[in-house]
mmCIF file of C-alpha atoms in Angstrom:
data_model
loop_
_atom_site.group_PDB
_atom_site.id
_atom_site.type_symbol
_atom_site.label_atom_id
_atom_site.label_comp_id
_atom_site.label_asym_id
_atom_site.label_seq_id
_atom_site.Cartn_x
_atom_site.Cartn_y
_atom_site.Cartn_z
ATOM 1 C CA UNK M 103 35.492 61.978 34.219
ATOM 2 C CA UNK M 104 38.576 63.785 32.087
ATOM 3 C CA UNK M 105 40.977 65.625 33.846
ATOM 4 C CA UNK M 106 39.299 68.947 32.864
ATOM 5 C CA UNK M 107 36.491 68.341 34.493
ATOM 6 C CA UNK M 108 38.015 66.666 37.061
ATOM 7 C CA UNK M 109 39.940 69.606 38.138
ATOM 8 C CA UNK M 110 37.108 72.213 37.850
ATOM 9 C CA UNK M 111 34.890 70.228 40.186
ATOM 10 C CA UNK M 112 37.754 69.815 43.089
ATOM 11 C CA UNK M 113 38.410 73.572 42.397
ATOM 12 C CA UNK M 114 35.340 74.339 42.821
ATOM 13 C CA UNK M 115 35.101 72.232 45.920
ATOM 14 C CA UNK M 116 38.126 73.884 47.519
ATOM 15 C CA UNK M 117 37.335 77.167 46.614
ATOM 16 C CA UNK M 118 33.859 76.833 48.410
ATOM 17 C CA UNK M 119 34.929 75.347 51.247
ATOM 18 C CA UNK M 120 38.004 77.083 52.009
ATOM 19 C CA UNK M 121 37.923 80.573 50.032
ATOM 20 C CA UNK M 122 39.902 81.243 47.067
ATOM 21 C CA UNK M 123 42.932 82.983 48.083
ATOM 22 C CA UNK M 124 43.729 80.047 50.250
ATOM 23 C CA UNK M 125 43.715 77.319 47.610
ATOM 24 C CA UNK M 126 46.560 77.255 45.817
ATOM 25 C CA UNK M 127 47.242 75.228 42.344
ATOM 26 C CA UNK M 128 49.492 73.016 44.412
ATOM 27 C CA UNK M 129 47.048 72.606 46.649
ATOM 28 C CA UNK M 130 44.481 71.444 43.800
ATOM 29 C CA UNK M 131 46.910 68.909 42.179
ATOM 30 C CA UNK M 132 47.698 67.333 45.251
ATOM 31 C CA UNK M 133 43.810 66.873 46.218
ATOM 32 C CA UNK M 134 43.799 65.406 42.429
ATOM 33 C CA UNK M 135 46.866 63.625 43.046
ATOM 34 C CA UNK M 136 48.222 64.581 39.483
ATOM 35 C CA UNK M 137 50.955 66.872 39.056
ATOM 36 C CA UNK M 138 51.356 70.773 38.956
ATOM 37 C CA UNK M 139 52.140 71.021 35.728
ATOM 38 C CA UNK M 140 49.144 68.648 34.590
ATOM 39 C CA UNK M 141 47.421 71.594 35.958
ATOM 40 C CA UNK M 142 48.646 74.064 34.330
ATOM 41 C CA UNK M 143 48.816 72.125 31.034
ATOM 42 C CA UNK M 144 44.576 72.292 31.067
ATOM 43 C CA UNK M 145 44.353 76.088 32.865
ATOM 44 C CA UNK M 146 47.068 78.544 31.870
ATOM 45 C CA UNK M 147 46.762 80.345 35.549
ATOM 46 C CA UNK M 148 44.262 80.428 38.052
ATOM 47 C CA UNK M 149 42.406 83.312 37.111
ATOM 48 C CA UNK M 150 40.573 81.241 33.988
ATOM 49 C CA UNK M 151 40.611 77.952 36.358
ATOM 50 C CA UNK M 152 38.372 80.762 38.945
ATOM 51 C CA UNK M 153 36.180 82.123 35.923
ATOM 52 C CA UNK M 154 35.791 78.325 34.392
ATOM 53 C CA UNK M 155 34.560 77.104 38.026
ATOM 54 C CA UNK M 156 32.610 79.939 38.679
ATOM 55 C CA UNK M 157 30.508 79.408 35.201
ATOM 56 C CA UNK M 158 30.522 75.204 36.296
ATOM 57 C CA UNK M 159 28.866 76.445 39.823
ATOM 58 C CA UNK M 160 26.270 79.044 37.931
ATOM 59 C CA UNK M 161 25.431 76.461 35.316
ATOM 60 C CA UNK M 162 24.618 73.409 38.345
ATOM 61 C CA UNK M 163 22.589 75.831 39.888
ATOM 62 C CA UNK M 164 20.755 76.709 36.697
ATOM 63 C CA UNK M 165 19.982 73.104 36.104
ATOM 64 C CA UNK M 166 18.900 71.985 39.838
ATOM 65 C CA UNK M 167 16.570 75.468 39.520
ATOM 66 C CA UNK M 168 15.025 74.128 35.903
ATOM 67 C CA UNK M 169 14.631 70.239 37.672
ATOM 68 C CA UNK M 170 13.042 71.931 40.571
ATOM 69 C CA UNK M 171 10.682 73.707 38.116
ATOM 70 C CA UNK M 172 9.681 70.833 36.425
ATOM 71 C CA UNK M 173 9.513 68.591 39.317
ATOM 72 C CA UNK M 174 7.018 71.032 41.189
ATOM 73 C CA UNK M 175 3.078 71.323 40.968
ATOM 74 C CA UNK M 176 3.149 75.239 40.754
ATOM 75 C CA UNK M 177 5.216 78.549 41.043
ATOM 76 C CA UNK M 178 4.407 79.090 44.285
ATOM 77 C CA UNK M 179 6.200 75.326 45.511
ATOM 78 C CA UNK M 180 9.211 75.614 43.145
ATOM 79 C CA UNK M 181 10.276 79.067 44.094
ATOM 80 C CA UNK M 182 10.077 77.620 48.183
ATOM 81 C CA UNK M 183 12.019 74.504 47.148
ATOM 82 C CA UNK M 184 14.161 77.044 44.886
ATOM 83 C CA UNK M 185 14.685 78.749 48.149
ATOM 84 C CA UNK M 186 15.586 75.971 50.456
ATOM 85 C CA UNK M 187 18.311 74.634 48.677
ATOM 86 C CA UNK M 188 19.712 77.549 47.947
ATOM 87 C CA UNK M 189 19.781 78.789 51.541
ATOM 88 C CA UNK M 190 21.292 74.955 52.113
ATOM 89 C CA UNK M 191 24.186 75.960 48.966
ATOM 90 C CA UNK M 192 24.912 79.256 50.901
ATOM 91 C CA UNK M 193 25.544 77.921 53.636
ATOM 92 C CA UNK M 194 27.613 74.953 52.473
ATOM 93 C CA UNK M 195 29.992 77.960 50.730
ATOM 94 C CA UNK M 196 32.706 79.788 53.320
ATOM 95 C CA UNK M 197 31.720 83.524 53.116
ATOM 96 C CA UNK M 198 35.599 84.336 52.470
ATOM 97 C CA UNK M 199 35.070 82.959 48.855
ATOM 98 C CA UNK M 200 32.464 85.546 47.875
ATOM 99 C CA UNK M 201 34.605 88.274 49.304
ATOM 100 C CA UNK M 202 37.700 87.336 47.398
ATOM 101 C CA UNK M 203 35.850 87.356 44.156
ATOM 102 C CA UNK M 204 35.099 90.597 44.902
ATOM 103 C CA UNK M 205 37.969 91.774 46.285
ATOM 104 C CA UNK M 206 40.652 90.338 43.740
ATOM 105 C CA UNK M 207 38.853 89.298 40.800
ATOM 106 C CA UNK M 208 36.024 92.118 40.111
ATOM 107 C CA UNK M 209 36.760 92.099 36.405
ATOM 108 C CA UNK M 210 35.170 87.860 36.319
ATOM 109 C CA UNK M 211 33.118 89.318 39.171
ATOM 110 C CA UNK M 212 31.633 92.216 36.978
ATOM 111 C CA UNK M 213 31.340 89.797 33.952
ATOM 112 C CA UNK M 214 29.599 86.652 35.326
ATOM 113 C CA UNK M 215 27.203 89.162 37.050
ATOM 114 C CA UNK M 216 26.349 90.772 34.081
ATOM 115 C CA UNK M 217 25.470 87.830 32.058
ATOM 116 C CA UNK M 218 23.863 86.379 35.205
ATOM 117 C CA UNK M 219 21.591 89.383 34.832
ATOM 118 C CA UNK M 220 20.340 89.007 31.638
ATOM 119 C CA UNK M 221 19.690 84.967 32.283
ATOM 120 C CA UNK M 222 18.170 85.501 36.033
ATOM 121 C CA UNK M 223 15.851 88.483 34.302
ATOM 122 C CA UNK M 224 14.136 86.139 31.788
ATOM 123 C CA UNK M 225 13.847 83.503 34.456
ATOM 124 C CA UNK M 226 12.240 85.141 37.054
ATOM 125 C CA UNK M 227 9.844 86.990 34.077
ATOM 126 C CA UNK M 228 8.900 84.285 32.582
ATOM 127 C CA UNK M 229 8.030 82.684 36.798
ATOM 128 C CA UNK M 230 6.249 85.810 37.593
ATOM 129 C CA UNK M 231 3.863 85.323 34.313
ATOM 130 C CA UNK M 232 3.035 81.481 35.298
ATOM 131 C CA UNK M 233 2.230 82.765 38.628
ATOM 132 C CA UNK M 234 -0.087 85.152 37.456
ATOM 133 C CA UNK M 235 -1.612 82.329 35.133
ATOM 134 C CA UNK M 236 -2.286 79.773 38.183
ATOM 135 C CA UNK M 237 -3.726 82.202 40.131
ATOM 136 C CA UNK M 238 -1.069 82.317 42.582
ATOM 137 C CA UNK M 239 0.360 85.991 41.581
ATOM 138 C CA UNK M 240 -2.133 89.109 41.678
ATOM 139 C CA UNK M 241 -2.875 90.221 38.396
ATOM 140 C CA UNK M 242 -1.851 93.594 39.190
ATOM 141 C CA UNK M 243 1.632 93.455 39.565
ATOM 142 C CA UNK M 244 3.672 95.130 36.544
ATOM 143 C CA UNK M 245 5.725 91.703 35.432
ATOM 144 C CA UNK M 246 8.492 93.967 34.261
ATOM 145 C CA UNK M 247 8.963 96.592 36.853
ATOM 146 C CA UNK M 248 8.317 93.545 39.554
ATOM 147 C CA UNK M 249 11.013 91.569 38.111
ATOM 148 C CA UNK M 250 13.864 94.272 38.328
ATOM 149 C CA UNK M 251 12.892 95.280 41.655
ATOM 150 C CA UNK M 252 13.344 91.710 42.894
ATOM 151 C CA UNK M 253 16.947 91.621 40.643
ATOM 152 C CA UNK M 254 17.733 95.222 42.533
ATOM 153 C CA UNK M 255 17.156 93.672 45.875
ATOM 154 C CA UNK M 256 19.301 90.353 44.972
ATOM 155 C CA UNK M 257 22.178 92.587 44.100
ATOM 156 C CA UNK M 258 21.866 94.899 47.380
ATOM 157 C CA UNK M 259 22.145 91.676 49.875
ATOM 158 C CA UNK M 260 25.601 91.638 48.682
ATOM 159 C CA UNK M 261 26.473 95.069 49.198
ATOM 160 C CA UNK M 262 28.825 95.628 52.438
ATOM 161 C CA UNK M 263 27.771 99.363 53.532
ATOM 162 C CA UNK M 264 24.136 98.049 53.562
ATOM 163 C CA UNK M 265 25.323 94.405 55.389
ATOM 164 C CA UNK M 266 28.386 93.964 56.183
ATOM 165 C CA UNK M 267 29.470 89.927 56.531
ATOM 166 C CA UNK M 268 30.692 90.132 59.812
ATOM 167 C CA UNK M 269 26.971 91.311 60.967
ATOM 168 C CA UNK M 270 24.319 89.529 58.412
ATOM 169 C CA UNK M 271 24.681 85.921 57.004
ATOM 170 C CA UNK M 272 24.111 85.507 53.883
ATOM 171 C CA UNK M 273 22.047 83.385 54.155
ATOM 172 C CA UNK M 274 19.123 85.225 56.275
ATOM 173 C CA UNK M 275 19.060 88.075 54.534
ATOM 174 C CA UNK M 276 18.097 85.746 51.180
ATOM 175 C CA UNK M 277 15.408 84.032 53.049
ATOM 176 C CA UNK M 278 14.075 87.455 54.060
ATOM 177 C CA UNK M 279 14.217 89.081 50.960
ATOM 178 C CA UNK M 280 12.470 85.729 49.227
ATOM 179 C CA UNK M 281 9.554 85.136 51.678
ATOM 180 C CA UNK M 282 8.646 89.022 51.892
ATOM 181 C CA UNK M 283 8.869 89.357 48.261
ATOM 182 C CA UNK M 284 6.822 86.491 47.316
ATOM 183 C CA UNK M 285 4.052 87.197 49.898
ATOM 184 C CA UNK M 286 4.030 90.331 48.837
ATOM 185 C CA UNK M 287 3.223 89.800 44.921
ATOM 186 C CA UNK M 288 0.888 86.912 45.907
ATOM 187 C CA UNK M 289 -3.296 86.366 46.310
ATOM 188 C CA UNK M 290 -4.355 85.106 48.653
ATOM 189 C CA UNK M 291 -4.221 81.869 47.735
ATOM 190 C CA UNK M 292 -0.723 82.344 46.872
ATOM 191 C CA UNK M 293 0.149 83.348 50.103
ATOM 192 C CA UNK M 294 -1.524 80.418 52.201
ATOM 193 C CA UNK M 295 0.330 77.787 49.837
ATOM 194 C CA UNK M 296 3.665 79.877 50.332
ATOM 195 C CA UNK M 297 3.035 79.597 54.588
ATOM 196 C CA UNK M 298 1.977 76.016 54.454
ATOM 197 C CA UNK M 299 5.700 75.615 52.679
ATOM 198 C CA UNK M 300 7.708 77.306 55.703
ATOM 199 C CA UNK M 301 5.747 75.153 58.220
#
């Protein structure tokens, strides 16, 4: 592995386990056990080190989503499986990270967001379409209208008036949102295979 990517995966690893305000770039190279300056030779400060990890962590969970798609016999069991490990990725992350993102770097915040947007909207379209054409989806459902909705609630289980942190974990409120929504857009078929997958 090259240094680069050497120190974006410990990053990343600190950052998620500790939030990011607490990790220093000391704190990195001495995890690395290369220097400070090494460090800074690769990332000129920590803000691009936090935007270049953040991308790193969005991109691995884009890829274990595709190998769960392909891996899995229908819509119905890759959006479950989807589910599970992302509740288990949740709650592998401290909460304090997501907050400090928010709190002191909206501007990478607002960006990744936005371009997460446009990727998760095609994603969950083109999901929503297949599910329709196994017979797992009802046919009725506006694929468009459906598929904002579902990026509208995403957005809101991060919103602190609505749950604040100290009160909801994350991670329940995701597998509430996920269940109800996919039960709810399902036929009856759908729905049976989607409680045989929470037994």
């Amino acid at each position: 592995m090259e240094v680069r990517e050497r120190i974006i995966d410990e990053s990343a690893k600190l950052f998620s386990k500790f939030g990011i305000c607490n990790v220093t770039m000391d704190d990195i190279a001495v995890s690395l056990g290369i220097s400070k300056r090494t460090v800074y030779e690769v990332f000129k400060d920590k803000t691009e080190l936090i935007e270049t990890c953040l991308r790193y962590l969005s991109e691995k969970q884009e890829e274990r989503n595709h190998k769960v798609m392909a891996a899995s016999a229908n819509v119905v069991e890759a959006i479950i499986t989807s589910m599970k490990d992302g509740i288990k990725a949740i709650n592998a992350i401290n909460p304090v990270f997501f907050y400090d993102i928010r709190k002191y770097y909206p501007k990478i915040w607002t960006t990744l967001y936005e371009e997460n947007q446009k990727r998760n909207y095609n994603n969950i379209y083109r999901q929503l379409r297949k599910g329709i054409n196994e017979g797992l989806f009802r046919k009725d459902i506006n694929v468009d209208i459906v598929t904002k909705l579902f990026q509208a609630q995403i957005s809101m289980l991060s919103d602190q008036a609505i749950f604040p942190s100290e009160e909801y974990r994350y991670a329940d409120l995701f597998e509430n949102l996920m269940v109800n929504f996919v039960r709810g857009i399902s036929t009856q078929r759908g729905i049976e295979l989607v409680d045989s997958m929470l037994d």
